[in-house]
Amino acid sequence: MLTISKFLALFASLNKWQSNDFRSWIFEAGMNYGDQEFWWPSQRQKRPASHEGIDFFCYEDAHGGKRFLDQAKVPCPSDGQVVAVCKDFLGETVFVATADQTDPIDLFVFAHLVPRIELGQAVRGADAVGVIAPGSDKVPGHLHVSALQGDWHDLPRDLSWPALNAQKKLQFVYPFLQ
């Protein structure tokens, strides 16, 4: 299981960013796990349920500038296998079952992507699972990362976010070490 800073290192390496150019991720209310409101400007209101992941939208560079993640490649934080792909409101969501049985995370979820992998494909830690999909007129492009614990083997064939939220065998957990 990774920390957010190690995930950043994977992100920076995959996208060939200068590691000394990064100062910090910028998080607004609504972007973090468990937050109760939406963060994007067109929908500053309460969510129907707590946020089940972390949204990565931009970071502050070493000069104090804001850098957005448009079309950035998204790294997989661990070895695993793509077990599902479904549409979401900005792109597609990719589900990767972790290969390490000692990892407390059973399934990583990467939403709002243009996938660069296929269902059933094995992935290695740091492989690109996709690129961040473009935003819409209401929601900016961003990466949503969730993590689940539990038995993912019975995911619905017609997987969607509502179906995922309705199932009982998987529990959303904070996706990184604190």
Coordinates of C-alpha atoms in Angstrom, one line a residue:
M1 CA 0.0 0.0 0.0
L2 CA 1.3 3.4 -1.0
T3 CA 1.4 6.9 0.5
I4 CA 0.1 9.8 -1.5
S5 CA 3.7 11.0 -1.8
K6 CA 4.8 7.7 -3.4
F7 CA 1.8 7.8 -5.7
L8 CA 3.0 11.3 -6.7
A9 CA 6.5 9.9 -7.5
L10 CA 4.9 7.2 -9.8
F11 CA 2.8 10.0 -11.4
A12 CA 5.8 12.3 -11.9
S13 CA 8.0 9.5 -13.3
L14 CA 5.3 8.2 -15.7
N15 CA 4.6 11.7 -17.0
K16 CA 8.2 12.7 -17.1
W17 CA 7.6 15.6 -14.7
Q18 CA 10.6 17.2 -13.1
S19 CA 10.5 15.9 -9.5
N20 CA 11.8 19.2 -8.1
D21 CA 9.0 21.1 -9.9
F22 CA 6.3 19.6 -7.6
R23 CA 5.5 21.4 -4.3
S24 CA 2.2 19.9 -3.2
W25 CA -1.2 18.5 -4.3
I26 CA -4.0 21.0 -4.2
F27 CA -7.1 19.6 -2.5
E28 CA -10.3 21.6 -2.0
A29 CA -13.2 20.7 0.2
G30 CA -15.0 17.8 -1.5
M31 CA -12.0 16.1 -3.0
N32 CA -11.0 13.9 -0.1
Y33 CA -12.2 10.5 1.1
G34 CA -15.4 10.9 3.2
D35 CA -16.1 14.5 2.2
Q36 CA -19.8 15.4 2.1
E37 CA -19.9 18.0 -0.7
F38 CA -19.0 18.2 -4.4
W39 CA -15.9 20.3 -5.2
W40 CA -16.4 21.4 -8.8
P41 CA -17.7 25.0 -9.3
S42 CA -20.9 24.0 -11.1
Q43 CA -22.1 21.8 -8.3
R44 CA -21.2 23.2 -4.9
Q45 CA -23.7 21.2 -3.0
K46 CA -24.0 18.2 -0.7
R47 CA -23.3 14.7 -2.1
P48 CA -25.9 12.0 -1.9
A49 CA -23.3 9.9 0.0
S50 CA -19.8 10.4 1.3
H51 CA -17.1 10.7 -1.3
E52 CA -15.7 7.2 -1.7
G53 CA -12.2 8.2 -3.0
I54 CA -9.8 11.0 -3.6
D55 CA -9.9 13.4 -6.6
F56 CA -6.6 14.6 -8.1
F57 CA -7.2 17.8 -10.2
C58 CA -4.1 19.9 -9.9
Y59 CA -0.9 20.6 -8.0
E60 CA 1.3 23.6 -7.0
D61 CA 4.6 23.7 -8.7
A62 CA 7.9 24.9 -7.1
H63 CA 7.2 28.5 -8.3
G64 CA 3.7 28.7 -6.8
G65 CA 1.9 28.1 -10.1
K66 CA -1.1 25.8 -10.5
R67 CA -0.6 22.8 -12.8
F68 CA -3.6 20.8 -14.0
L69 CA -3.6 17.1 -14.8
D70 CA -5.2 17.4 -18.3
Q71 CA -4.4 14.2 -20.3
A72 CA -1.9 13.0 -17.7
K73 CA -1.0 9.3 -17.7
V74 CA -2.3 7.5 -14.6
P75 CA -0.1 5.0 -12.9
C76 CA -1.3 1.8 -11.3
P77 CA 0.1 1.7 -7.7
S78 CA 0.6 -2.1 -7.6
D79 CA 0.8 -5.2 -9.6
G80 CA -2.6 -6.7 -10.5
Q81 CA -5.1 -7.5 -13.2
V82 CA -7.9 -5.5 -14.8
V83 CA -11.1 -7.1 -13.7
A84 CA -13.7 -4.6 -14.9
V85 CA -14.1 -1.5 -17.0
C86 CA -17.3 0.6 -17.0
K87 CA -18.5 4.0 -18.3
D88 CA -18.7 7.0 -15.9
F89 CA -19.8 10.6 -16.4
L90 CA -16.5 11.8 -17.8
G91 CA -14.9 8.7 -19.3
E92 CA -14.4 5.2 -18.1
T93 CA -13.6 3.6 -14.8
V94 CA -10.9 0.9 -14.5
F95 CA -10.9 -1.7 -11.7
V96 CA -7.6 -3.4 -10.9
A97 CA -7.4 -6.4 -8.5
T98 CA -4.1 -6.3 -6.6
A99 CA -1.8 -9.3 -6.9
D100 CA -0.2 -8.9 -3.5
Q101 CA -2.2 -11.0 -1.0
T102 CA -0.7 -9.1 1.9
D103 CA -1.9 -5.7 0.6
P104 CA -5.0 -4.6 2.6
I105 CA -6.4 -3.2 -0.7
D106 CA -8.1 -5.8 -2.8
L107 CA -9.3 -3.6 -5.7
F108 CA -8.1 -0.2 -6.9
V109 CA -10.6 1.9 -8.9
F110 CA -9.5 4.7 -11.3
A111 CA -12.3 6.8 -12.6
H112 CA -12.7 9.4 -15.4
L113 CA -10.1 7.9 -17.7
V114 CA -9.5 7.1 -21.3
P115 CA -8.2 3.5 -20.7
R116 CA -4.9 2.3 -22.1
I117 CA -5.5 -1.3 -20.9
E118 CA -8.0 -4.0 -21.6
L119 CA -10.2 -6.2 -19.5
G120 CA -8.2 -9.2 -18.2
Q121 CA -4.8 -7.6 -18.8
A122 CA -2.1 -7.9 -16.2
V123 CA -0.6 -4.7 -15.0
R124 CA 2.6 -4.0 -13.1
G125 CA 3.0 -1.2 -10.5
A126 CA 3.7 2.1 -12.3
D127 CA 2.2 0.9 -15.6
A128 CA -0.2 3.4 -17.2
V129 CA -3.8 2.3 -16.8
G130 CA -5.0 5.3 -18.9
V131 CA -5.0 9.0 -19.3
I132 CA -7.3 11.5 -17.5
A133 CA -10.4 12.1 -19.7
P134 CA -11.3 15.6 -20.7
G135 CA -13.8 17.5 -18.5
S136 CA -17.2 18.6 -19.5
D137 CA -18.8 22.1 -19.3
K138 CA -19.9 21.2 -15.7
V139 CA -17.1 19.1 -14.3
P140 CA -13.4 19.6 -14.9
G141 CA -11.2 16.6 -15.9
H142 CA -9.7 14.9 -12.9
L143 CA -8.6 11.5 -11.6
H144 CA -10.7 9.8 -9.0
V145 CA -9.0 7.0 -7.0
S146 CA -10.9 4.6 -4.8
A147 CA -9.9 1.5 -3.0
L148 CA -12.0 -1.5 -1.9
Q149 CA -11.5 -4.4 0.5
G150 CA -13.5 -7.6 0.1
D151 CA -14.5 -10.2 -2.4
W152 CA -14.7 -8.6 -5.9
H153 CA -15.2 -11.9 -7.7
D154 CA -18.9 -11.4 -8.0
L155 CA -18.9 -7.9 -9.5
P156 CA -22.1 -7.4 -11.6
R157 CA -21.6 -8.1 -15.3
D158 CA -23.2 -4.7 -16.1
L159 CA -21.0 -2.9 -13.6
S160 CA -21.7 0.8 -13.0
W161 CA -21.1 3.1 -10.0
P162 CA -24.7 2.6 -8.7
A163 CA -24.3 -1.2 -8.9
L164 CA -20.9 -0.9 -7.2
N165 CA -22.4 1.2 -4.4
A166 CA -25.3 -1.2 -4.0
Q167 CA -23.2 -4.4 -3.5
K168 CA -22.4 -5.6 0.0
K169 CA -19.2 -7.7 -0.4
L170 CA -16.8 -4.8 -0.9
Q171 CA -16.1 -1.9 1.4
F172 CA -14.6 1.4 0.3
V173 CA -11.5 2.4 2.3
Y174 CA -9.0 5.2 2.2
P175 CA -6.8 4.4 -0.8
F176 CA -3.3 5.3 0.7
L177 CA -1.4 4.9 3.8
Q178 CA -1.9 7.9 6.1

